[in-house]
mmCIF file of C-alpha atoms and ligand atoms in Angstrom:
data_model
loop_
_atom_site.group_PDB
_atom_site.id
_atom_site.type_symbol
_atom_site.label_atom_id
_atom_site.label_comp_id
_atom_site.label_asym_id
_atom_site.label_seq_id
_atom_site.Cartn_x
_atom_site.Cartn_y
_atom_site.Cartn_z
ATOM 1 C CA MET E 1 18.839 10.978 -24.708
ATOM 2 C CA ARG E 2 18.098 7.419 -25.179
ATOM 3 C CA TYR E 3 15.686 5.644 -22.890
ATOM 4 C CA HIS E 4 18.786 3.522 -21.716
ATOM 5 C CA ASP E 5 20.166 6.947 -20.310
ATOM 6 C CA LEU E 6 17.097 6.759 -17.859
ATOM 7 C CA ASP E 7 18.393 5.971 -14.236
ATOM 8 C CA TRP E 8 15.045 5.487 -13.106
ATOM 9 C CA ASN E 9 15.876 4.441 -9.253
ATOM 10 C CA THR E 10 17.942 8.310 -9.565
ATOM 11 C CA LEU E 11 14.322 9.497 -10.815
ATOM 12 C CA TRP E 12 12.083 7.907 -8.309
ATOM 13 C CA GLN E 13 14.457 9.624 -5.386
ATOM 14 C CA GLN E 14 14.248 12.954 -6.704
ATOM 15 C CA GLU E 15 10.455 12.183 -7.644
ATOM 16 C CA ARG E 16 10.209 11.207 -4.108
ATOM 17 C CA ARG E 17 11.272 14.797 -2.690
ATOM 18 C CA HIS E 18 8.707 16.613 -4.314
ATOM 19 C CA LYS E 19 6.011 15.271 -3.107
ATOM 20 C CA SER E 20 3.931 17.156 -0.648
ATOM 21 C CA ARG E 21 3.732 14.749 2.486
ATOM 22 C CA ALA E 22 7.558 13.867 3.896
ATOM 23 C CA CYS E 23 8.204 10.062 4.027
ATOM 24 C CA ARG E 24 6.586 8.236 6.947
ATOM 25 C CA SER E 25 8.797 7.379 9.664
ATOM 26 C CA LYS E 26 7.981 4.406 11.945
ATOM 27 C CA GLN E 27 6.257 6.325 14.733
ATOM 28 C CA ASP E 28 3.800 7.816 12.015
ATOM 29 C CA TRP E 29 3.131 4.249 11.271
ATOM 30 C CA ASP E 30 2.383 3.427 14.623
ATOM 31 C CA TRP E 31 0.180 6.039 15.367
ATOM 32 C CA ARG E 32 -1.934 5.588 12.624
ATOM 33 C CA ALA E 33 -1.987 1.781 13.037
ATOM 34 C CA ARG E 34 -5.735 1.735 14.556
ATOM 35 C CA ASP E 35 -7.049 4.253 12.258
ATOM 36 C CA PHE E 36 -5.518 2.147 8.884
ATOM 37 C CA ALA E 37 -6.711 -1.153 10.328
ATOM 38 C CA ALA E 38 -10.486 0.325 10.846
ATOM 39 C CA ARG E 39 -10.757 1.549 7.248
ATOM 40 C CA ASN E 40 -8.514 -1.380 5.096
ATOM 41 C CA LEU E 41 -9.345 -4.429 6.905
ATOM 42 C CA ASN E 42 -12.320 -4.648 5.001
ATOM 43 C CA SER E 43 -12.156 -3.009 1.959
ATOM 44 C CA SER E 44 -12.738 -3.846 -1.257
ATOM 45 C CA TYR E 45 -8.927 -3.476 -2.026
ATOM 46 C CA VAL E 46 -8.781 -7.044 -0.278
ATOM 47 C CA ASP E 47 -11.404 -8.378 -2.353
ATOM 48 C CA GLN E 48 -9.910 -7.515 -5.518
ATOM 49 C CA PHE E 49 -6.586 -8.285 -4.645
ATOM 50 C CA ILE E 50 -7.380 -11.753 -3.486
ATOM 51 C CA ALA E 51 -9.251 -12.477 -6.309
ATOM 52 C CA MET E 52 -6.488 -11.887 -8.768
ATOM 53 C CA PHE E 53 -4.785 -14.973 -7.825
ATOM 54 C CA ALA E 54 -4.738 -18.425 -7.823
ATOM 55 C CA TRP E 55 -3.880 -18.922 -4.441
ATOM 56 C CA GLN E 56 -2.462 -22.330 -3.470
ATOM 57 C CA PRO E 57 -3.229 -24.413 -0.138
ATOM 58 C CA GLU E 58 0.365 -25.761 0.088
ATOM 59 C CA TRP E 59 2.300 -22.340 -0.362
ATOM 60 C CA THR E 60 4.179 -20.036 1.724
ATOM 61 C CA ALA E 61 3.443 -16.250 1.670
ATOM 62 C CA LEU E 62 5.863 -13.478 2.955
ATOM 63 C CA ASP E 63 3.899 -10.321 3.249
ATOM 64 C CA ALA E 64 6.496 -7.207 3.680
ATOM 65 C CA GLY E 65 4.986 -4.204 4.793
ATOM 66 C CA CYS E 66 2.058 -6.395 5.985
ATOM 67 C CA GLY E 67 0.011 -3.666 7.973
ATOM 68 C CA PRO E 68 -2.645 -4.478 10.384
ATOM 69 C CA GLY E 69 -2.604 -7.783 7.944
ATOM 70 C CA THR E 70 -5.221 -6.578 5.561
ATOM 71 C CA LEU E 71 -4.056 -9.408 2.931
ATOM 72 C CA SER E 72 -1.844 -11.454 5.431
ATOM 73 C CA LEU E 73 -5.214 -12.381 7.246
ATOM 74 C CA PRO E 74 -7.461 -13.468 4.372
ATOM 75 C CA LEU E 75 -4.289 -15.637 2.807
ATOM 76 C CA ALA E 76 -3.845 -17.226 6.235
ATOM 77 C CA ARG E 77 -7.374 -19.123 5.076
ATOM 78 C CA ARG E 78 -5.554 -19.771 1.746
ATOM 79 C CA VAL E 79 -2.289 -20.834 1.753
ATOM 80 C CA LYS E 80 -0.128 -23.209 4.102
ATOM 81 C CA ALA E 81 1.664 -20.290 6.370
ATOM 82 C CA VAL E 82 1.944 -16.539 5.875
ATOM 83 C CA THR E 83 5.056 -14.507 7.282
ATOM 84 C CA ALA E 84 3.873 -11.236 7.766
ATOM 85 C CA LEU E 85 7.120 -8.250 8.208
ATOM 86 C CA ASP E 86 6.438 -4.722 8.864
ATOM 87 C CA PHE E 87 8.539 -2.081 10.973
ATOM 88 C CA SER E 88 5.980 -0.797 12.507
ATOM 89 C CA THR E 89 5.109 -2.074 16.470
ATOM 90 C CA SER E 90 1.829 -1.044 16.486
ATOM 91 C CA MET E 91 0.509 -2.395 13.214
ATOM 92 C CA LEU E 92 1.912 -6.093 14.328
ATOM 93 C CA LYS E 93 -0.032 -5.448 17.301
ATOM 94 C CA GLU E 94 -2.971 -4.953 15.274
ATOM 95 C CA LEU E 95 -2.809 -7.896 13.367
ATOM 96 C CA THR E 96 -1.334 -10.235 16.235
ATOM 97 C CA THR E 97 -5.064 -9.355 17.950
ATOM 98 C CA GLU E 98 -7.389 -9.935 15.110
ATOM 99 C CA GLN E 99 -5.138 -13.259 13.728
ATOM 100 C CA GLN E 100 -6.284 -14.342 17.491
ATOM 101 C CA ARG E 101 -9.852 -13.133 17.261
ATOM 102 C CA GLN E 102 -10.079 -14.836 13.762
ATOM 103 C CA GLY E 103 -8.199 -17.679 15.813
ATOM 104 C CA LEU E 104 -5.796 -18.049 12.825
ATOM 105 C CA ARG E 105 -2.384 -19.929 13.642
ATOM 106 C CA ASN E 106 -0.933 -20.004 10.230
ATOM 107 C CA ILE E 107 0.926 -16.451 10.952
ATOM 108 C CA SER E 108 4.318 -15.785 11.943
ATOM 109 C CA VAL E 109 4.946 -12.032 12.860
ATOM 110 C CA ILE E 110 8.881 -10.622 12.043
ATOM 111 C CA GLN E 111 9.098 -6.627 13.004
ATOM 112 C CA ALA E 112 11.755 -5.901 10.409
ATOM 113 C CA ALA E 113 12.053 -2.991 7.946
ATOM 114 C CA TRP E 114 12.740 -3.065 3.872
ATOM 115 C CA GLU E 115 16.601 -2.202 4.552
ATOM 116 C CA ASP E 116 17.307 -4.520 7.363
ATOM 117 C CA ASP E 117 19.485 -7.314 6.335
ATOM 118 C CA TRP E 118 16.316 -9.916 5.941
ATOM 119 C CA SER E 119 18.950 -13.045 5.892
ATOM 120 C CA ALA E 120 20.060 -12.029 9.468
ATOM 121 C CA ALA E 121 16.974 -12.001 10.714
ATOM 122 C CA GLY E 122 16.253 -15.555 9.422
ATOM 123 C CA ILE E 123 14.210 -14.744 6.748
ATOM 124 C CA VAL E 124 13.782 -17.449 3.525
ATOM 125 C CA PRO E 125 12.766 -16.897 0.439
ATOM 126 C CA HIS E 126 8.949 -18.007 0.074
ATOM 127 C CA ASP E 127 6.527 -19.360 -2.314
ATOM 128 C CA VAL E 128 4.684 -15.914 -2.911
ATOM 129 C CA MET E 129 6.304 -12.348 -2.066
ATOM 130 C CA ILE E 130 4.139 -9.778 -1.718
ATOM 131 C CA ALA E 131 4.839 -5.941 -1.091
ATOM 132 C CA SER E 132 1.311 -4.378 -0.520
ATOM 133 C CA ARG E 133 1.446 -0.700 -1.049
ATOM 134 C CA SER E 134 4.575 -1.047 0.893
ATOM 135 C CA LEU E 135 7.102 0.343 -1.136
ATOM 136 C CA ALA E 136 8.143 3.546 0.454
ATOM 137 C CA VAL E 137 11.604 3.161 0.359
ATOM 138 C CA ASP E 138 14.555 5.083 -1.157
ATOM 139 C CA ASP E 139 16.212 2.653 -2.502
ATOM 140 C CA LEU E 140 13.584 1.098 -5.024
ATOM 141 C CA GLN E 141 15.864 -0.659 -7.087
ATOM 142 C CA GLY E 142 17.623 -2.581 -4.169
ATOM 143 C CA ALA E 143 13.476 -3.723 -2.525
ATOM 144 C CA LEU E 144 12.893 -4.695 -6.388
ATOM 145 C CA THR E 145 15.663 -7.068 -6.337
ATOM 146 C CA LYS E 146 15.238 -8.374 -3.123
ATOM 147 C CA ILE E 147 11.514 -8.772 -4.067
ATOM 148 C CA ASP E 148 12.388 -11.207 -6.629
ATOM 149 C CA HIS E 149 14.585 -12.724 -4.332
ATOM 150 C CA TYR E 150 12.810 -13.711 -1.961
ATOM 151 C CA ALA E 151 9.658 -14.855 -4.376
ATOM 152 C CA ARG E 152 10.310 -18.765 -4.809
ATOM 153 C CA LYS E 153 6.874 -19.159 -7.408
ATOM 154 C CA LEU E 154 5.468 -15.721 -7.074
ATOM 155 C CA ALA E 155 6.220 -11.776 -7.081
ATOM 156 C CA ILE E 156 3.226 -9.639 -6.250
ATOM 157 C CA ILE E 157 3.686 -5.684 -6.151
ATOM 158 C CA GLY E 158 0.403 -3.437 -4.779
ATOM 159 C CA ASP E 159 1.815 -0.190 -6.294
ATOM 160 C CA ARG E 160 -0.451 3.298 -6.105
ATOM 161 C CA VAL E 161 -1.401 4.654 -9.564
ATOM 162 C CA GLY E 162 -0.942 8.875 -9.798
ATOM 163 C CA ALA E 163 -3.066 10.057 -6.352
ATOM 164 C CA GLY E 164 -3.634 6.571 -5.140
ATOM 165 C CA PRO E 165 -5.665 6.945 -2.044
ATOM 166 C CA PHE E 166 -5.124 10.628 -1.798
ATOM 167 C CA ASP E 167 -8.046 12.287 -2.603
ATOM 168 C CA PRO E 168 -7.198 15.522 -5.188
ATOM 169 C CA GLY E 169 -10.376 17.093 -4.813
ATOM 170 C CA LEU E 170 -10.216 17.233 -1.383
ATOM 171 C CA PHE E 171 -6.751 19.341 -1.770
ATOM 172 C CA ALA E 172 -8.712 21.411 -4.173
ATOM 173 C CA ALA E 173 -11.471 22.132 -1.818
ATOM 174 C CA LEU E 174 -8.734 23.159 1.142
ATOM 175 C CA GLY E 175 -7.121 25.425 -1.501
ATOM 176 C CA ARG E 176 -3.671 23.481 -1.064
ATOM 177 C CA SER E 177 -1.624 22.241 -3.691
ATOM 178 C CA PHE E 178 -1.209 18.239 -3.783
ATOM 179 C CA VAL E 179 2.285 16.786 -5.094
ATOM 180 C CA PRO E 180 1.266 13.248 -5.165
ATOM 181 C CA GLY E 181 5.055 11.726 -5.799
ATOM 182 C CA PRO E 182 6.239 8.699 -7.817
ATOM 183 C CA ASP E 183 3.780 5.891 -8.932
ATOM 184 C CA TYR E 184 4.170 2.620 -10.054
ATOM 185 C CA ILE E 185 5.505 3.527 -13.557
ATOM 186 C CA PHE E 186 8.815 4.534 -11.849
ATOM 187 C CA THR E 187 8.771 0.730 -10.284
ATOM 188 C CA LEU E 188 7.862 -1.262 -13.511
ATOM 189 C CA ASN E 189 10.558 1.044 -15.590
ATOM 190 C CA ILE E 190 13.004 -0.937 -12.956
ATOM 191 C CA LEU E 191 11.742 -4.084 -13.172
ATOM 192 C CA HIS E 192 11.912 -3.557 -16.961
ATOM 193 C CA ARG E 193 15.841 -2.816 -16.302
ATOM 194 C CA LEU E 194 16.056 -5.773 -14.012
ATOM 195 C CA GLY E 195 14.679 -7.762 -16.939
ATOM 196 C CA ILE E 196 11.922 -8.824 -15.260
ATOM 197 C CA TYR E 197 8.920 -8.175 -17.744
ATOM 198 C CA ALA E 198 5.769 -8.138 -15.221
ATOM 199 C CA LYS E 199 2.111 -8.047 -15.693
ATOM 200 C CA VAL E 200 0.046 -5.157 -14.480
ATOM 201 C CA ASP E 201 -3.604 -5.252 -13.283
ATOM 202 C CA PHE E 202 -5.034 -2.750 -11.941
ATOM 203 C CA ILE E 203 -8.048 -1.808 -8.793
ATOM 204 C CA THR E 204 -9.933 0.631 -8.998
ATOM 205 C CA LEU E 205 -12.031 1.926 -5.928
ATOM 206 C CA GLN E 206 -14.722 3.804 -6.066
ATOM 207 C CA HIS E 207 -17.028 5.754 -3.519
ATOM 208 C CA GLN E 208 -16.278 4.729 -0.295
ATOM 209 C CA ARG E 209 -18.898 3.224 1.953
ATOM 210 C CA ILE E 210 -18.465 4.457 5.905
ATOM 211 C CA PRO E 211 -20.701 4.346 9.024
ATOM 212 C CA ASP E 212 -20.885 7.939 10.171
ATOM 213 C CA TYR E 213 -19.953 11.184 9.357
ATOM 214 C CA GLU E 214 -17.398 11.181 12.011
ATOM 215 C CA GLN E 215 -15.350 8.326 9.889
ATOM 216 C CA ALA E 216 -15.832 10.084 6.866
ATOM 217 C CA LEU E 217 -14.204 13.190 8.437
ATOM 218 C CA ASN E 218 -11.630 10.700 9.574
ATOM 219 C CA SER E 219 -11.088 9.417 6.345
ATOM 220 C CA LEU E 220 -10.203 12.575 5.122
ATOM 221 C CA LEU E 221 -8.348 13.741 7.999
ATOM 222 C CA TRP E 222 -5.063 11.234 7.276
ATOM 223 C CA MET E 223 -4.377 12.378 4.338
ATOM 224 C CA ILE E 224 -3.325 16.145 5.906
ATOM 225 C CA PRO E 225 0.616 15.674 6.914
ATOM 226 C CA THR E 226 0.742 16.370 10.221
ATOM 227 C CA ASP E 227 3.095 18.809 10.293
ATOM 228 C CA GLN E 228 0.792 20.938 8.278
ATOM 229 C CA PRO E 229 -2.706 21.174 10.597
ATOM 230 C CA LEU E 230 -6.163 22.407 9.122
ATOM 231 C CA THR E 231 -6.374 26.191 9.493
ATOM 232 C CA THR E 232 -9.560 26.671 11.272
ATOM 233 C CA GLU E 233 -10.737 27.827 7.757
ATOM 234 C CA GLU E 234 -9.851 24.922 6.237
ATOM 235 C CA GLU E 235 -11.729 22.729 9.230
ATOM 236 C CA LYS E 236 -14.996 24.592 7.847
ATOM 237 C CA ARG E 237 -14.506 23.638 3.907
ATOM 238 C CA LEU E 238 -13.398 19.950 5.137
ATOM 239 C CA LYS E 239 -16.686 19.870 6.707
ATOM 240 C CA LEU E 240 -19.101 21.325 3.800
ATOM 241 C CA TYR E 241 -17.095 18.921 1.704
ATOM 242 C CA VAL E 242 -17.711 16.163 3.419
ATOM 243 C CA THR E 243 -21.419 16.954 4.237
ATOM 244 C CA ALA E 244 -21.460 17.349 0.441
ATOM 245 C CA ARG E 245 -19.921 14.128 -0.278
ATOM 246 C CA LEU E 246 -21.945 11.803 1.753
ATOM 247 C CA ARG E 247 -25.124 9.342 0.328
ATOM 248 C CA PRO E 248 -27.420 7.572 2.416
ATOM 249 C CA ARG E 249 -27.146 3.844 1.808
ATOM 250 C CA PRO E 250 -30.047 1.561 2.213
ATOM 251 C CA ASP E 251 -28.391 -0.366 4.586
ATOM 252 C CA GLY E 252 -28.030 2.684 7.404
ATOM 253 C CA ALA E 253 -24.539 3.365 6.204
ATOM 254 C CA TRP E 254 -23.068 5.939 4.178
ATOM 255 C CA LEU E 255 -21.365 6.596 0.728
ATOM 256 C CA LEU E 256 -18.514 9.322 0.647
ATOM 257 C CA LEU E 257 -18.110 10.139 -3.390
ATOM 258 C CA ARG E 258 -14.988 10.836 -4.801
ATOM 259 C CA ASP E 259 -14.421 12.613 -7.725
ATOM 260 C CA THR E 260 -11.628 10.734 -8.650
ATOM 261 C CA PRO E 261 -11.524 6.783 -7.927
ATOM 262 C CA SER E 262 -8.873 5.621 -5.920
ATOM 263 C CA LYS E 263 -6.261 3.968 -8.602
ATOM 264 C CA TRP E 264 -3.584 0.625 -7.648
ATOM 265 C CA ALA E 265 -1.426 -1.145 -9.988
ATOM 266 C CA VAL E 266 -1.277 -5.170 -9.078
ATOM 267 C CA ILE E 267 2.459 -5.830 -10.623
ATOM 268 C CA SER E 268 3.287 -9.260 -10.857
ATOM 269 C CA TRP E 269 5.701 -11.990 -12.181
ATOM 270 C CA ALA E 270 6.142 -15.691 -12.218
ATOM 271 C CA LYS E 271 9.760 -16.883 -11.009
ATOM 272 C CA THR E 272 9.601 -19.582 -13.904
ATOM 273 C CA GLY E 273 9.320 -18.768 -17.262
ATOM 274 C CA ASN E 274 10.652 -15.502 -16.474
ATOM 275 C CA ASP E 275 13.712 -14.301 -18.752
ATOM 276 C CA LYS E 276 16.375 -13.378 -16.150
ATOM 277 C CA SER E 277 16.151 -14.611 -12.441
ATOM 278 C CA CYS E 278 17.664 -11.488 -9.849
ATOM 279 C CA GLU E 279 20.825 -12.337 -8.021
ATOM 280 C CA LEU E 280 21.066 -10.449 -4.561
HETATM 281 C C1 SAM O 1 -0.233 1.831 3.427
HETATM 282 S S1 SAM O 1 0.238 0.163 4.704
HETATM 283 C C2 SAM O 1 0.063 -0.988 3.838
HETATM 284 C C3 SAM O 1 -0.341 -2.427 4.696
HETATM 285 C C4 SAM O 1 -0.604 -3.324 3.875
HETATM 286 N N1 SAM O 1 0.267 -3.807 3.193
HETATM 287 C C5 SAM O 1 -2.039 -3.003 2.902
HETATM 288 O O1 SAM O 1 -1.800 -2.809 1.728
HETATM 289 O O2 SAM O 1 -3.051 -2.453 3.461
HETATM 290 C C6 SAM O 1 2.295 0.359 4.608
HETATM 291 C C7 SAM O 1 2.721 0.164 5.691
HETATM 292 O O3 SAM O 1 4.341 -0.641 4.916
HETATM 293 C C8 SAM O 1 5.279 -0.341 6.416
HETATM 294 N N2 SAM O 1 6.264 0.190 6.423
HETATM 295 C C9 SAM O 1 6.357 1.441 5.670
HETATM 296 N N3 SAM O 1 7.815 1.422 5.486
HETATM 297 C C10 SAM O 1 8.615 0.429 5.725
HETATM 298 C C11 SAM O 1 9.780 0.094 5.851
HETATM 299 N N4 SAM O 1 10.579 0.599 5.015
HETATM 300 N N5 SAM O 1 10.382 -1.066 6.132
HETATM 301 C C12 SAM O 1 9.253 -2.251 6.264
HETATM 302 N N6 SAM O 1 7.855 -1.563 6.712
HETATM 303 C C13 SAM O 1 7.452 -0.132 6.200
HETATM 304 C C14 SAM O 1 4.340 0.519 7.315
HETATM 305 O O4 SAM O 1 4.225 0.557 8.616
HETATM 306 C C15 SAM O 1 2.802 0.265 7.089
HETATM 307 O O5 SAM O 1 2.063 -0.894 7.814
#
């Protein structure tokens, strides 16, 4: 077999079928929105992601799969206008509440899915197109082509490396197997096939700062699929796992230690100077 015989989009689809956790539906994301916002709005992922690019005040940005505004909110302070798109009603509600609390007026919210017809929804290309940790799609090649089309100057993807946010140590402690599913290497190969030679940086998140024991438990519980709840024995193991990994910080908060840091790839490409720009 030669490299060009590999169909990365089909490989991506096959790999997704083997992962431990079923793909999350819109309702799953609705249900997780409040917790996700609490854990992510002030995470070090945001600081590291924002620090990687020279945001320009005249830019417009489209943030697809924006969640509770993890990036849309800090970006709104750096660019002219942000369009925040997500299919989850509750995620968009979290974003709107926080936007109002922060007194930001330059974020427009659109409820839509990756799979929808964006031009029918009135969405136009923006200077920057961002897809951060949101490419949970079956047709990855279609979504990447869409990203390239909707980015006028710069396209940025935040993608999982290996287990990403999942803690393999937890699954080992519970005695469960864990197959994380495909990661950024599929994205990179499909982009290459599309003639897009992207740059890759990495964000590594070491131990997690956590306010209390309850939140530490929650920060691990979300990793457990809802259709495979913990048994009584597994609950005991989870509590032991958390207790063994919590360390007090001088400021009164706690650090939840991880043996395997959470790692993300930040894949980006500038539209000018690219060898090829995809047509939709
Ligand atoms: C892990 S969160 C990421 C949120 C934010 N971008 C971040 O980096 O923190 C994934 C988000 O993608 C959204 N999402 C997942 N599948 C989607 C789809 N098919 N269409 C639109 N949004 C989707 C979810 O509702 C959720 O808000």
